[in-house]
């Protein structure tokens, strides 16, 4: 190749390489920018969201795993354990086997900060627990309930979880605070579930309604990062090498907290809002009345002649 052509070919090659490099740098910058944007967005969303638990709430937690949620509430969310009763289904010995030191440490902190921890509490038979049955709560919380029966058949598995939910609802409804009975506010039941199959097939709202005692009030996303230290656990406990640490088990499943109140409370709210709407309509009618008349008279000036 003549040297002139060689030089121009080389130049072309060099500028093509430069172009390629520029493009890849641009792409990298765009990716970094997008990552930053997403990080900021998720930080903003977390900041915007608040936990539904406050210092003066009287909270009963059932079906705790390693007690990390209870500890987080006491330590970081409501800042104090006086109003918190945290319970689990297992005996103290079984719990220690399942979760080893993590549950022991969590329980120690909860108790040191004034909280109460109870073992062998069946969420479907709360009336049988002496320490609980006479009390009333503003929030009764069951995070990620699961019958854990290990049933492979999907339909039977769903049924066993529906029975757990329904029996829990029946039992817990009786322990809710009630304004009619002189309590400061009406209590709520909070149940958090993963979204998607098979959880959506549990039909949690139908289960609550079928008790005739409860009605769904609202639902919102459950944000694990609002509960520092909370580490979700499966019913069988933590198995090194098999279980995932942190909250990978739930984060991808878009967990949701469903809120239920006693049927009468919901009915009262519906009645109140209907009343409010009716009042609003009547005020609007009153405001429109004279204008309408005016409009009519002005559009029919001849009627003035009568
Ligand atoms: C998937 S684990 C979730 C544990 C914990 N709540 C969490 O968020 O990490 C399901 C829990 O439901 C509990 N459970 C199942 N049946 C129960 C019952 N009848 N009463 C109370 N807890 C029950 C199990 O003991 C287990 O701890």
Short mmCIF file of C-alpha atoms and ligand atoms in Angstrom, two decimals:
data_model
loop_
_atom_site.label_atom_id
_atom_site.label_comp_id
_atom_site.label_asym_id
_atom_site.label_seq_id
_atom_site.Cartn_x
_atom_site.Cartn_y
_atom_site.Cartn_z
CA UNK A 1 0.00 0.00 0.00
CA UNK A 2 1.36 3.47 -0.85
CA UNK A 3 2.43 5.35 2.28
CA UNK A 4 -0.25 8.03 1.80
CA UNK A 5 -3.05 5.46 1.71
CA UNK A 6 -1.50 3.60 4.65
CA UNK A 7 -1.40 6.81 6.66
CA UNK A 8 -5.03 7.62 5.89
CA UNK A 9 -6.10 4.03 6.74
CA UNK A 10 -4.24 4.31 10.03
CA UNK A 11 -5.86 7.66 10.75
CA UNK A 12 -9.28 6.18 10.02
CA UNK A 13 -8.60 3.28 12.33
CA UNK A 14 -7.41 5.59 15.09
CA UNK A 15 -10.41 7.88 14.83
CA UNK A 16 -12.78 4.87 14.76
CA UNK A 17 -11.13 3.59 17.95
CA UNK A 18 -11.40 7.02 19.57
CA UNK A 19 -15.06 7.18 18.60
CA UNK A 20 -15.66 3.72 20.08
CA UNK A 21 -13.92 4.72 23.30
CA UNK A 22 -15.93 7.93 23.54
CA UNK A 23 -19.15 5.95 23.03
CA UNK A 24 -18.30 3.41 25.71
CA UNK A 25 -17.33 6.18 28.17
CA UNK A 26 -20.61 7.91 27.45
CA UNK A 27 -22.49 4.65 28.04
CA UNK A 28 -20.62 4.10 31.32
CA UNK A 29 -21.45 7.62 32.49
CA UNK A 30 -25.12 7.09 31.58
CA UNK A 31 -25.16 3.82 33.52
CA UNK A 32 -23.56 5.45 36.56
CA UNK A 33 -26.01 8.31 36.37
CA UNK A 34 -28.95 5.88 36.16
CA UNK A 35 -27.63 3.90 39.15
CA UNK A 36 -27.27 7.09 41.19
CA UNK A 37 -30.75 8.21 40.20
CA UNK A 38 -32.29 4.86 41.25
CA UNK A 39 -30.37 4.91 44.55
CA UNK A 40 -31.58 8.42 45.32
CA UNK A 41 -35.14 7.53 44.33
CA UNK A 42 -35.21 4.50 46.63
CA UNK A 43 -33.66 6.53 49.47
CA UNK A 44 -36.30 9.21 49.00
CA UNK A 45 -39.07 6.61 48.96
CA UNK A 46 -37.79 5.02 52.18
CA UNK A 47 -37.55 8.42 53.83
CA UNK A 48 -41.10 9.26 52.79
CA UNK A 49 -42.48 6.03 54.23
CA UNK A 50 -43.11 5.85 57.91
CA UNK A 51 -43.77 2.81 60.04
CA UNK A 52 -47.34 2.53 61.30
CA UNK A 53 -46.18 2.04 64.91
CA UNK A 54 -45.94 4.72 67.56
CA UNK A 55 -44.70 4.99 71.11
CA UNK A 56 -48.15 4.89 72.69
CA UNK A 57 -49.33 1.90 70.66
CA UNK A 58 -50.02 -1.22 72.68
CA UNK A 59 -48.54 -3.83 70.38
CA UNK A 60 -48.93 -7.59 70.39
CA UNK A 61 -46.60 -9.44 68.02
CA UNK A 62 -47.44 -13.04 67.21
CA UNK A 63 -45.55 -15.66 65.22
CA UNK A 64 -42.17 -14.02 65.74
CA UNK A 65 -39.21 -15.91 64.30
CA UNK A 66 -35.88 -14.84 65.75
CA UNK A 67 -37.49 -11.82 67.51
CA UNK A 68 -35.53 -9.38 65.36
CA UNK A 69 -38.69 -7.49 64.34
CA UNK A 70 -39.72 -7.09 67.98
CA UNK A 71 -36.22 -5.93 68.87
CA UNK A 72 -36.23 -3.41 66.04
CA UNK A 73 -39.56 -1.96 67.20
CA UNK A 74 -38.34 -1.65 70.79
CA UNK A 75 -34.87 -0.37 69.95
CA UNK A 76 -35.34 1.77 66.84
CA UNK A 77 -39.00 2.40 66.03
CA UNK A 78 -41.05 3.12 69.15
CA UNK A 79 -37.99 3.49 71.40
CA UNK A 80 -39.13 1.53 74.42
CA UNK A 81 -40.57 -1.86 75.26
CA UNK A 82 -43.18 -1.02 77.91
CA UNK A 83 -46.05 -1.39 75.44
CA UNK A 84 -44.69 -4.33 73.49
CA UNK A 85 -45.54 -7.98 73.98
CA UNK A 86 -43.68 -10.24 71.57
CA UNK A 87 -44.65 -13.88 71.24
CA UNK A 88 -43.65 -16.96 69.29
CA UNK A 89 -45.19 -20.35 68.64
CA UNK A 90 -42.13 -22.36 69.64
CA UNK A 91 -40.92 -23.26 73.11
CA UNK A 92 -37.80 -21.51 74.39
CA UNK A 93 -35.73 -24.67 73.78
CA UNK A 94 -36.93 -25.17 70.20
CA UNK A 95 -36.37 -21.50 69.46
CA UNK A 96 -32.79 -21.70 70.73
CA UNK A 97 -32.17 -24.71 68.48
CA UNK A 98 -33.66 -22.98 65.45
CA UNK A 99 -32.03 -19.59 65.76
CA UNK A 100 -29.16 -20.16 68.20
CA UNK A 101 -27.64 -16.98 69.57
CA UNK A 102 -29.56 -14.53 67.38
CA UNK A 103 -32.89 -15.10 69.16
CA UNK A 104 -31.22 -15.12 72.60
CA UNK A 105 -29.53 -11.76 71.95
CA UNK A 106 -32.71 -10.22 70.57
CA UNK A 107 -34.82 -11.40 73.51
CA UNK A 108 -32.26 -10.07 75.98
CA UNK A 109 -32.39 -6.59 74.44
CA UNK A 110 -36.21 -6.57 74.27
CA UNK A 111 -36.49 -7.50 77.94
CA UNK A 112 -33.77 -5.07 79.03
CA UNK A 113 -35.72 -2.27 77.35
CA UNK A 114 -38.93 -3.20 79.16
CA UNK A 115 -40.61 -5.45 76.60
CA UNK A 116 -42.36 -8.74 77.35
CA UNK A 117 -41.45 -11.99 75.59
CA UNK A 118 -43.72 -15.04 75.70
CA UNK A 119 -43.13 -18.51 74.26
CA UNK A 120 -45.57 -21.18 73.07
CA UNK A 121 -48.29 -18.71 72.16
CA UNK A 122 -50.66 -20.05 69.53
CA UNK A 123 -51.89 -17.11 67.45
CA UNK A 124 -55.10 -19.01 66.72
CA UNK A 125 -55.87 -19.48 70.42
CA UNK A 126 -54.81 -16.25 72.08
CA UNK A 127 -57.67 -16.57 74.54
CA UNK A 128 -55.81 -19.53 76.06
CA UNK A 129 -52.78 -17.41 76.98
CA UNK A 130 -53.22 -16.16 80.55
CA UNK A 131 -50.80 -13.25 80.12
CA UNK A 132 -52.71 -11.95 77.11
CA UNK A 133 -56.37 -12.88 77.27
CA UNK A 134 -57.48 -10.07 79.58
CA UNK A 135 -55.63 -7.35 77.69
CA UNK A 136 -56.51 -5.10 74.74
CA UNK A 137 -54.11 -3.97 72.01
CA UNK A 138 -54.04 -1.14 69.50
CA UNK A 139 -52.00 -3.17 67.01
CA UNK A 140 -51.81 -6.96 66.70
CA UNK A 141 -49.12 -7.89 64.21
CA UNK A 142 -48.40 -11.17 62.39
CA UNK A 143 -45.53 -10.83 59.91
CA UNK A 144 -45.31 -13.44 57.19
CA UNK A 145 -47.58 -16.05 58.79
CA UNK A 146 -47.00 -19.54 57.48
CA UNK A 147 -48.41 -22.82 58.68
CA UNK A 148 -45.07 -24.37 57.67
CA UNK A 149 -46.71 -27.77 57.31
CA UNK A 150 -44.40 -28.64 54.40
CA UNK A 151 -47.37 -29.75 52.30
CA UNK A 152 -46.28 -30.25 48.70
CA UNK A 153 -49.79 -30.22 47.22
CA UNK A 154 -50.42 -26.56 46.33
CA UNK A 155 -54.18 -26.56 47.07
CA UNK A 156 -53.79 -28.21 50.45
CA UNK A 157 -50.89 -25.90 51.28
CA UNK A 158 -53.04 -22.86 50.50
CA UNK A 159 -55.90 -24.30 52.56
CA UNK A 160 -53.67 -24.87 55.60
CA UNK A 161 -52.54 -21.24 55.48
CA UNK A 162 -56.10 -20.01 55.03
CA UNK A 163 -57.14 -21.95 58.15
CA UNK A 164 -54.23 -20.38 60.05
CA UNK A 165 -55.25 -16.89 58.95
CA UNK A 166 -58.96 -17.33 59.64
CA UNK A 167 -58.40 -18.84 63.10
CA UNK A 168 -55.90 -16.09 63.93
CA UNK A 169 -58.37 -13.40 62.84
CA UNK A 170 -61.16 -14.91 64.99
CA UNK A 171 -58.94 -15.06 68.04
CA UNK A 172 -57.19 -11.69 67.62
CA UNK A 173 -60.36 -9.69 66.87
CA UNK A 174 -61.46 -10.13 70.49
CA UNK A 175 -58.28 -8.51 71.81
CA UNK A 176 -58.57 -5.27 69.83
CA UNK A 177 -59.05 -1.97 71.63
CA UNK A 178 -62.42 -0.33 71.12
CA UNK A 179 -63.44 3.29 71.49
CA UNK A 180 -66.99 2.20 72.25
CA UNK A 181 -65.59 0.39 75.28
CA UNK A 182 -63.69 3.50 76.39
CA UNK A 183 -60.28 2.84 74.81
CA UNK A 184 -58.31 5.70 73.29
CA UNK A 185 -58.59 4.31 69.77
CA UNK A 186 -59.85 1.37 67.76
CA UNK A 187 -57.34 -1.41 67.37
CA UNK A 188 -55.99 -2.79 64.11
CA UNK A 189 -54.68 -6.17 62.97
CA UNK A 190 -51.66 -6.01 60.66
CA UNK A 191 -50.69 -9.02 58.57
CA UNK A 192 -47.75 -8.85 56.19
CA UNK A 193 -47.57 -11.26 53.26
CA UNK A 194 -45.38 -11.66 50.21
CA UNK A 195 -47.12 -10.83 46.93
CA UNK A 196 -47.63 -13.12 43.95
CA UNK A 197 -48.32 -16.83 43.77
CA UNK A 198 -49.23 -18.66 45.93
CA UNK A 199 -49.73 -15.90 48.53
CA UNK A 200 -52.34 -14.01 46.50
CA UNK A 201 -54.37 -17.24 46.42
CA UNK A 202 -54.63 -17.21 50.21
CA UNK A 203 -57.32 -14.50 49.73
CA UNK A 204 -56.46 -12.82 52.99
CA UNK A 205 -59.24 -10.23 52.80
CA UNK A 206 -61.87 -12.92 52.22
CA UNK A 207 -60.49 -14.88 55.18
CA UNK A 208 -60.88 -11.85 57.44
CA UNK A 209 -64.37 -11.03 56.18
CA UNK A 210 -65.49 -14.64 56.56
CA UNK A 211 -65.11 -14.32 60.35
CA UNK A 212 -67.87 -11.66 60.32
CA UNK A 213 -65.77 -9.87 62.93
CA UNK A 214 -63.34 -7.94 60.71
CA UNK A 215 -63.19 -5.81 57.59
CA UNK A 216 -60.17 -4.76 55.49
CA UNK A 217 -59.25 -1.12 56.06
CA UNK A 218 -56.18 -0.54 53.92
CA UNK A 219 -52.90 -2.07 52.70
CA UNK A 220 -49.43 -0.65 52.11
CA UNK A 221 -45.98 -1.89 51.06
CA UNK A 222 -43.89 -3.40 53.84
CA UNK A 223 -40.43 -1.82 53.75
CA UNK A 224 -37.93 -3.99 55.66
CA UNK A 225 -35.36 -1.17 55.79
CA UNK A 226 -37.71 0.80 58.07
CA UNK A 227 -36.94 -1.81 60.73
CA UNK A 228 -33.17 -1.75 61.33
CA UNK A 229 -31.89 -5.17 62.33
CA UNK A 230 -35.01 -7.03 61.24
CA UNK A 231 -34.02 -10.27 59.56
CA UNK A 232 -36.88 -12.33 58.19
CA UNK A 233 -36.75 -16.04 58.97
CA UNK A 234 -38.53 -19.07 57.61
CA UNK A 235 -40.62 -21.27 59.91
CA UNK A 236 -37.89 -23.90 60.05
CA UNK A 237 -35.29 -21.40 61.26
CA UNK A 238 -31.90 -20.45 59.89
CA UNK A 239 -29.95 -23.19 58.10
CA UNK A 240 -26.36 -22.27 57.29
CA UNK A 241 -25.76 -22.63 53.56
CA UNK A 242 -29.47 -23.08 52.78
CA UNK A 243 -31.15 -20.01 54.24
CA UNK A 244 -30.43 -16.52 53.02
CA UNK A 245 -29.24 -13.92 55.48
CA UNK A 246 -30.73 -10.41 55.54
CA UNK A 247 -34.09 -10.07 53.87
CA UNK A 248 -33.44 -11.43 50.39
CA UNK A 249 -36.28 -13.95 51.01
CA UNK A 250 -38.89 -11.21 51.05
CA UNK A 251 -37.54 -8.10 49.33
CA UNK A 252 -38.12 -9.40 45.79
CA UNK A 253 -41.63 -10.56 46.64
CA UNK A 254 -43.02 -7.04 47.15
CA UNK A 255 -44.39 -7.69 50.66
CA UNK A 256 -47.56 -5.90 51.72
CA UNK A 257 -49.11 -5.15 55.10
CA UNK A 258 -52.87 -5.67 55.19
CA UNK A 259 -54.78 -3.75 57.87
CA UNK A 260 -58.05 -5.01 59.36
CA UNK A 261 -60.42 -3.43 61.87
CA UNK A 262 -63.55 -4.67 63.61
CA UNK A 263 -66.53 -4.72 61.24
CA UNK A 264 -68.43 -2.14 63.29
CA UNK A 265 -65.51 0.31 63.12
CA UNK A 266 -65.41 0.06 59.33
CA UNK A 267 -69.21 0.41 59.12
CA UNK A 268 -69.04 3.54 61.30
CA UNK A 269 -66.34 4.98 59.02
CA UNK A 270 -68.43 4.25 55.93
CA UNK A 271 -71.52 5.81 57.55
CA UNK A 272 -69.49 8.86 58.61
CA UNK A 273 -68.10 9.34 55.11
CA UNK A 274 -71.59 8.92 53.58
CA UNK A 275 -72.92 11.51 56.03
CA UNK A 276 -70.06 13.84 55.11
CA UNK A 277 -70.78 13.43 51.40
CA UNK A 278 -74.49 14.09 51.93
CA UNK A 279 -73.68 17.27 53.93
CA UNK A 280 -71.27 18.40 51.23
CA UNK A 281 -73.92 17.83 48.56
CA UNK A 282 -76.52 19.78 50.52
CA UNK A 283 -74.11 22.70 51.06
CA UNK A 284 -73.35 22.68 47.32
CA UNK A 285 -77.07 22.66 46.54
CA UNK A 286 -77.63 25.62 48.90
CA UNK A 287 -74.78 27.50 47.26
CA UNK A 288 -76.05 26.73 43.77
CA UNK A 289 -79.71 27.47 44.60
CA UNK A 290 -79.84 31.29 44.31
CA UNK A 291 -77.45 31.28 41.33
CA UNK A 292 -79.62 28.80 39.52
CA UNK A 293 -82.71 30.91 40.20
CA UNK A 294 -80.85 33.97 39.00
CA UNK A 295 -79.75 32.12 35.88
CA UNK A 296 -83.31 31.03 35.23
CA UNK A 297 -84.75 34.54 35.69
CA UNK A 298 -82.10 36.15 33.57
CA UNK A 299 -82.54 33.59 30.79
CA UNK A 300 -86.30 34.13 30.86
CA UNK A 301 -86.61 37.92 31.20
CA UNK A 302 -90.18 37.73 29.98
CA UNK A 303 -91.24 36.02 33.20
CA UNK A 304 -90.47 39.30 34.96
CA UNK A 305 -93.41 40.76 33.03
CA UNK A 306 -95.95 38.36 34.62
C1 LIG B 1 -42.28 -17.50 57.66
S1 LIG B 1 -42.13 -17.53 59.41
C2 LIG B 1 -42.07 -15.80 59.76
C3 LIG B 1 -41.40 -15.53 61.05
C4 LIG B 1 -41.35 -14.05 61.47
N1 LIG B 1 -42.65 -13.52 61.71
C5 LIG B 1 -40.61 -13.20 60.49
O1 LIG B 1 -41.15 -12.24 59.97
O2 LIG B 1 -39.43 -13.48 60.25
C6 LIG B 1 -43.75 -18.01 59.90
C7 LIG B 1 -43.95 -18.02 61.40
O3 LIG B 1 -45.32 -18.35 61.70
C8 LIG B 1 -45.31 -19.02 62.94
N2 LIG B 1 -46.58 -19.73 63.15
C9 LIG B 1 -47.15 -20.70 62.41
N3 LIG B 1 -48.30 -21.11 62.99
C10 LIG B 1 -48.46 -20.35 64.10
C11 LIG B 1 -49.45 -20.29 65.11
N4 LIG B 1 -50.53 -21.07 65.10
N5 LIG B 1 -49.29 -19.39 66.11
C12 LIG B 1 -48.21 -18.56 66.13
N6 LIG B 1 -47.26 -18.60 65.22
C13 LIG B 1 -47.38 -19.48 64.21
C14 LIG B 1 -44.12 -19.93 62.84
O4 LIG B 1 -43.70 -20.39 64.11
C15 LIG B 1 -43.10 -19.03 62.15
O5 LIG B 1 -42.30 -18.39 63.09
#
